[in-house]
PDB file of C-alpha atoms in Angstrom:
ATOM      1  CA  UNK A   1     135.259 144.848  80.896  1.00 57.00           C
ATOM      2  CA  UNK A   2     135.274 148.604  80.213  1.00 58.00           C
ATOM      3  CA  UNK A   3     137.899 150.656  78.403  1.00 59.00           C
ATOM      4  CA  UNK A   4     139.586 153.556  80.646  1.00 56.00           C
ATOM      5  CA  UNK A   5     138.653 156.993  80.136  1.00 61.00           C
ATOM      6  CA  UNK A   6     140.673 159.298  77.981  1.00 70.00           C
ATOM      7  CA  UNK A   7     142.636 160.490  81.418  1.00 86.00           C
ATOM      8  CA  UNK A   8     143.299 157.249  82.368  1.00 91.00           C
ATOM      9  CA  UNK A   9     146.466 155.170  81.572  1.00 94.00           C
ATOM     10  CA  UNK A  10     146.156 152.407  79.889  1.00 94.00           C
ATOM     11  CA  UNK A  11     146.784 149.244  82.146  1.00 93.00           C
ATOM     12  CA  UNK A  12     149.772 147.884  79.795  1.00 93.00           C
ATOM     13  CA  UNK A  13     151.509 151.236  80.558  1.00 95.00           C
ATOM     14  CA  UNK A  14     151.079 151.042  84.140  1.00 95.00           C
ATOM     15  CA  UNK A  15     152.071 147.444  84.183  1.00 95.00           C
ATOM     16  CA  UNK A  16     155.439 148.396  82.513  1.00 96.00           C
ATOM     17  CA  UNK A  17     156.102 151.418  84.474  1.00 96.00           C
ATOM     18  CA  UNK A  18     155.993 148.686  87.555  1.00 96.00           C
ATOM     19  CA  UNK A  19     158.433 146.324  85.486  1.00 95.00           C
ATOM     20  CA  UNK A  20     161.015 149.015  84.352  1.00 97.00           C
ATOM     21  CA  UNK A  21     161.246 150.304  88.161  1.00 96.00           C
ATOM     22  CA  UNK A  22     161.254 147.149  89.854  1.00 96.00           C
ATOM     23  CA  UNK A  23     163.980 145.433  87.111  1.00 96.00           C
ATOM     24  CA  UNK A  24     165.751 148.742  87.875  1.00 97.00           C
ATOM     25  CA  UNK A  25     165.570 148.797  91.769  1.00 98.00           C
ATOM     26  CA  UNK A  26     166.419 144.921  91.445  1.00 97.00           C
ATOM     27  CA  UNK A  27     169.931 145.452  88.806  1.00 97.00           C
ATOM     28  CA  UNK A  28     170.963 147.933  91.529  1.00 98.00           C
ATOM     29  CA  UNK A  29     170.775 145.734  94.618  1.00 98.00           C
ATOM     30  CA  UNK A  30     171.589 142.695  93.036  1.00 98.00           C
ATOM     31  CA  UNK A  31     174.819 143.989  91.422  1.00 98.00           C
ATOM     32  CA  UNK A  32     177.114 143.757  94.364  1.00 98.00           C
ATOM     33  CA  UNK A  33     176.288 140.261  95.222  1.00 98.00           C
ATOM     34  CA  UNK A  34     177.085 139.406  91.562  1.00 97.00           C
ATOM     35  CA  UNK A  35     173.934 138.736  90.109  1.00 97.00           C
ATOM     36  CA  UNK A  36     171.798 139.645  87.110  1.00 96.00           C
ATOM     37  CA  UNK A  37     168.065 140.155  87.835  1.00 96.00           C
ATOM     38  CA  UNK A  38     167.788 137.195  85.177  1.00 96.00           C
ATOM     39  CA  UNK A  39     169.735 135.158  87.099  1.00 97.00           C
ATOM     40  CA  UNK A  40     168.297 135.844  90.424  1.00 98.00           C
ATOM     41  CA  UNK A  41     164.679 134.894  88.623  1.00 97.00           C
ATOM     42  CA  UNK A  42     166.232 131.746  87.725  1.00 97.00           C
ATOM     43  CA  UNK A  43     167.465 131.028  91.360  1.00 98.00           C
ATOM     44  CA  UNK A  44     164.452 132.178  92.706  1.00 97.00           C
ATOM     45  CA  UNK A  45     161.980 129.637  90.414  1.00 97.00           C
ATOM     46  CA  UNK A  46     164.473 126.730  91.091  1.00 97.00           C
ATOM     47  CA  UNK A  47     164.289 127.577  95.347  1.00 96.00           C
ATOM     48  CA  UNK A  48     160.791 127.142  94.539  1.00 95.00           C
ATOM     49  CA  UNK A  49     160.690 124.135  91.838  1.00 94.00           C
ATOM     50  CA  UNK A  50     163.521 121.935  91.741  1.00 92.00           C
ATOM     51  CA  UNK A  51     164.428 119.924  88.747  1.00 92.00           C
ATOM     52  CA  UNK A  52     163.125 121.965  85.738  1.00 94.00           C
ATOM     53  CA  UNK A  53     164.665 121.639  82.372  1.00 93.00           C
ATOM     54  CA  UNK A  54     166.351 124.800  80.764  1.00 93.00           C
ATOM     55  CA  UNK A  55     163.646 125.081  78.708  1.00 93.00           C
ATOM     56  CA  UNK A  56     160.948 125.057  81.470  1.00 94.00           C
ATOM     57  CA  UNK A  57     163.181 127.919  83.243  1.00 95.00           C
ATOM     58  CA  UNK A  58     163.284 129.964  80.203  1.00 95.00           C
ATOM     59  CA  UNK A  59     159.641 130.243  79.815  1.00 93.00           C
ATOM     60  CA  UNK A  60     159.522 131.058  83.531  1.00 92.00           C
ATOM     61  CA  UNK A  61     162.330 133.547  83.439  1.00 94.00           C
ATOM     62  CA  UNK A  62     160.778 135.214  80.145  1.00 91.00           C
ATOM     63  CA  UNK A  63     164.011 134.303  78.160  1.00 94.00           C
ATOM     64  CA  UNK A  64     164.639 132.608  75.275  1.00 95.00           C
ATOM     65  CA  UNK A  65     166.170 129.136  75.116  1.00 94.00           C
ATOM     66  CA  UNK A  66     169.526 130.314  73.964  1.00 96.00           C
ATOM     67  CA  UNK A  67     169.455 133.134  76.909  1.00 96.00           C
ATOM     68  CA  UNK A  68     168.523 130.418  79.196  1.00 96.00           C
ATOM     69  CA  UNK A  69     171.484 128.441  78.083  1.00 95.00           C
ATOM     70  CA  UNK A  70     174.095 131.208  78.452  1.00 97.00           C
ATOM     71  CA  UNK A  71     172.531 131.797  82.388  1.00 97.00           C
ATOM     72  CA  UNK A  72     172.392 128.163  83.099  1.00 97.00           C
ATOM     73  CA  UNK A  73     176.410 127.871  82.066  1.00 97.00           C
ATOM     74  CA  UNK A  74     176.970 130.844  83.722  1.00 97.00           C
ATOM     75  CA  UNK A  75     175.190 129.427  87.289  1.00 98.00           C
ATOM     76  CA  UNK A  76     176.477 126.145  86.976  1.00 97.00           C
ATOM     77  CA  UNK A  77     180.090 127.397  86.508  1.00 97.00           C
ATOM     78  CA  UNK A  78     179.914 129.362  89.454  1.00 98.00           C
ATOM     79  CA  UNK A  79     178.805 125.940  91.580  1.00 98.00           C
ATOM     80  CA  UNK A  80     175.118 128.001  92.143  1.00 98.00           C
ATOM     81  CA  UNK A  81     173.239 125.168  90.009  1.00 98.00           C
ATOM     82  CA  UNK A  82     173.896 121.509  88.916  1.00 96.00           C
ATOM     83  CA  UNK A  83     172.293 119.565  85.926  1.00 94.00           C
ATOM     84  CA  UNK A  84     171.690 115.915  85.930  1.00 92.00           C
ATOM     85  CA  UNK A  85     170.271 113.798  83.518  1.00 87.00           C
ATOM     86  CA  UNK A  86     166.155 113.389  83.999  1.00 78.00           C
ATOM     87  CA  UNK A  87     164.919 110.054  85.442  1.00 82.00           C
ATOM     88  CA  UNK A  88     162.014 109.931  83.084  1.00 80.00           C
ATOM     89  CA  UNK A  89     163.433 111.431  79.591  1.00 80.00           C
ATOM     90  CA  UNK A  90     167.366 110.788  78.822  1.00 80.00           C
ATOM     91  CA  UNK A  91     167.750 113.823  76.638  1.00 82.00           C
ATOM     92  CA  UNK A  92     166.588 116.588  79.382  1.00 85.00           C
ATOM     93  CA  UNK A  93     168.781 118.174  82.168  1.00 90.00           C
ATOM     94  CA  UNK A  94     166.747 118.716  85.083  1.00 93.00           C
ATOM     95  CA  UNK A  95     168.426 121.688  86.804  1.00 96.00           C
ATOM     96  CA  UNK A  96     168.715 122.433  90.948  1.00 96.00           C
ATOM     97  CA  UNK A  97     170.025 124.488  93.276  1.00 97.00           C
ATOM     98  CA  UNK A  98     173.470 123.628  94.956  1.00 98.00           C
ATOM     99  CA  UNK A  99     173.524 124.606  98.953  1.00 98.00           C
ATOM    100  CA  UNK A 100     176.031 127.562  97.558  1.00 98.00           C
ATOM    101  CA  UNK A 101     173.056 128.753  95.334  1.00 98.00           C
ATOM    102  CA  UNK A 102     170.447 128.703  97.793  1.00 98.00           C
ATOM    103  CA  UNK A 103     172.733 130.860 100.381  1.00 98.00           C
ATOM    104  CA  UNK A 104     173.137 133.476  97.553  1.00 98.00           C
ATOM    105  CA  UNK A 105     169.554 132.968  97.009  1.00 98.00           C
ATOM    106  CA  UNK A 106     168.707 133.921 100.731  1.00 98.00           C
ATOM    107  CA  UNK A 107     171.070 137.011 100.446  1.00 98.00           C
ATOM    108  CA  UNK A 108     169.492 138.044  97.123  1.00 98.00           C
ATOM    109  CA  UNK A 109     165.846 137.522  98.702  1.00 98.00           C
ATOM    110  CA  UNK A 110     167.150 139.670 101.746  1.00 98.00           C
ATOM    111  CA  UNK A 111     168.221 142.332  99.497  1.00 98.00           C
ATOM    112  CA  UNK A 112     165.359 142.547  97.263  1.00 97.00           C
ATOM    113  CA  UNK A 113     162.779 142.280  99.809  1.00 97.00           C
ATOM    114  CA  UNK A 114     162.869 146.401 100.877  1.00 97.00           C
ATOM    115  CA  UNK A 115     162.257 146.929  96.968  1.00 97.00           C
ATOM    116  CA  UNK A 116     158.912 145.027  97.185  1.00 96.00           C
ATOM    117  CA  UNK A 117     157.991 146.321 100.637  1.00 96.00           C
ATOM    118  CA  UNK A 118     158.467 149.996  98.698  1.00 96.00           C
ATOM    119  CA  UNK A 119     156.221 148.905  95.744  1.00 96.00           C
ATOM    120  CA  UNK A 120     153.205 147.765  98.532  1.00 97.00           C
ATOM    121  CA  UNK A 121     154.190 150.862 101.110  1.00 97.00           C
ATOM    122  CA  UNK A 122     150.918 152.234 100.039  1.00 97.00           C
ATOM    123  CA  UNK A 123     148.898 149.460 100.126  1.00 97.00           C
ATOM    124  CA  UNK A 124     146.685 147.855 103.168  1.00 97.00           C
ATOM    125  CA  UNK A 125     147.642 144.051 104.024  1.00 96.00           C
ATOM    126  CA  UNK A 126     144.508 142.944 102.077  1.00 98.00           C
ATOM    127  CA  UNK A 127     144.943 145.231  98.953  1.00 98.00           C
ATOM    128  CA  UNK A 128     148.333 143.582  98.690  1.00 97.00           C
ATOM    129  CA  UNK A 129     146.906 140.120  98.622  1.00 97.00           C
ATOM    130  CA  UNK A 130     143.935 141.156  96.309  1.00 97.00           C
ATOM    131  CA  UNK A 131     146.837 142.938  94.054  1.00 96.00           C
ATOM    132  CA  UNK A 132     148.760 139.294  94.126  1.00 95.00           C
ATOM    133  CA  UNK A 133     145.753 137.368  93.111  1.00 97.00           C
ATOM    134  CA  UNK A 134     144.681 140.131  90.370  1.00 96.00           C
ATOM    135  CA  UNK A 135     148.190 139.899  89.061  1.00 94.00           C
ATOM    136  CA  UNK A 136     148.454 136.118  89.308  1.00 94.00           C
ATOM    137  CA  UNK A 137     144.997 135.853  87.018  1.00 96.00           C
ATOM    138  CA  UNK A 138     146.125 138.200  84.643  1.00 93.00           C
ATOM    139  CA  UNK A 139     149.599 136.461  84.033  1.00 89.00           C
ATOM    140  CA  UNK A 140     147.556 133.085  83.544  1.00 91.00           C
ATOM    141  CA  UNK A 141     145.315 134.687  81.373  1.00 93.00           C
ATOM    142  CA  UNK A 142     148.251 136.059  79.026  1.00 88.00           C
ATOM    143  CA  UNK A 143     150.119 132.369  79.648  1.00 82.00           C
ATOM    144  CA  UNK A 144     150.847 130.392  76.462  1.00 68.00           C
ATOM    145  CA  UNK A 145     149.599 127.434  78.280  1.00 57.00           C
ATOM    146  CA  UNK A 146     146.439 128.232  80.586  1.00 42.00           C
ATOM    147  CA  UNK A 147     145.886 126.460  83.612  1.00 43.00           C
ATOM    148  CA  UNK A 148     143.409 123.877  84.017  1.00 43.00           C
ATOM    149  CA  UNK A 149     139.991 125.616  83.965  1.00 38.00           C
ATOM    150  CA  UNK A 150     137.603 125.728  87.208  1.00 37.00           C
ATOM    151  CA  UNK A 151     134.072 125.408  86.139  1.00 35.00           C
ATOM    152  CA  UNK A 152     133.296 127.367  89.513  1.00 37.00           C
ATOM    153  CA  UNK A 153     135.006 130.645  88.217  1.00 38.00           C
ATOM    154  CA  UNK A 154     133.035 131.692  85.235  1.00 38.00           C
ATOM    155  CA  UNK A 155     133.814 135.350  84.442  1.00 40.00           C
ATOM    156  CA  UNK A 156     131.531 138.082  83.094  1.00 39.00           C
ATOM    157  CA  UNK A 157     132.144 136.713  79.524  1.00 39.00           C
ATOM    158  CA  UNK A 158     130.783 133.222  80.286  1.00 40.00           C
ATOM    159  CA  UNK A 159     134.541 131.781  80.147  1.00 39.00           C
ATOM    160  CA  UNK A 160     136.280 130.254  82.775  1.00 38.00           C
ATOM    161  CA  UNK A 161     139.223 131.915  84.240  1.00 37.00           C
ATOM    162  CA  UNK A 162     141.749 130.416  86.708  1.00 38.00           C
ATOM    163  CA  UNK A 163     141.638 130.660  90.186  1.00 35.00           C
ATOM    164  CA  UNK A 164     144.689 132.747  91.724  1.00 36.00           C
ATOM    165  CA  UNK A 165     146.815 131.191  94.193  1.00 35.00           C
ATOM    166  CA  UNK A 166     146.401 132.775  97.441  1.00 32.00           C
ATOM    167  CA  UNK A 167     150.117 132.084  98.261  1.00 34.00           C
ATOM    168  CA  UNK A 168     151.607 133.272  95.227  1.00 35.00           C
ATOM    169  CA  UNK A 169     154.742 134.894  94.953  1.00 38.00           C
ATOM    170  CA  UNK A 170     155.414 138.281  93.141  1.00 38.00           C
ATOM    171  CA  UNK A 171     158.640 137.008  91.767  1.00 39.00           C
ATOM    172  CA  UNK A 172     157.979 133.347  90.718  1.00 39.00           C
ATOM    173  CA  UNK A 173     155.282 131.388  88.956  1.00 36.00           C
TER     174      UNK A 173
END
């Protein structure tokens, strides 16, 4: 890996700049729908992966378990999600979207689509796909639990690196 020239911004800075810009725009378009960005993220993840526990959801939304507990209580109180006892572990509650939650998620997706389109507007379709793959790979590299290593994807340092999912969405794992 090469280090950036002194005139080039650090990757971490650029990622944070993009994250801050996305967050500000998402906060703005979601507010009229009565949804916060972390709530939207939770709904989005549940839309893609039903039946997660609150702890699993907290990790995917990048909030503490305590913060996720508040989000879950809020979403459940509004009838957007429901919890039921896990069939495999009686002390774990599995969370699912309700039809009302799925409908709100669809409205949030429509409201946030122009933001993602703007983010990618200067990229070709091929470049947008490469960006998605690279960001997925970077996210996996920094994850607390790395995905199963694939012997066919050794990097320049000889260590295996995760293969990025071609269809991975920007807003969910």
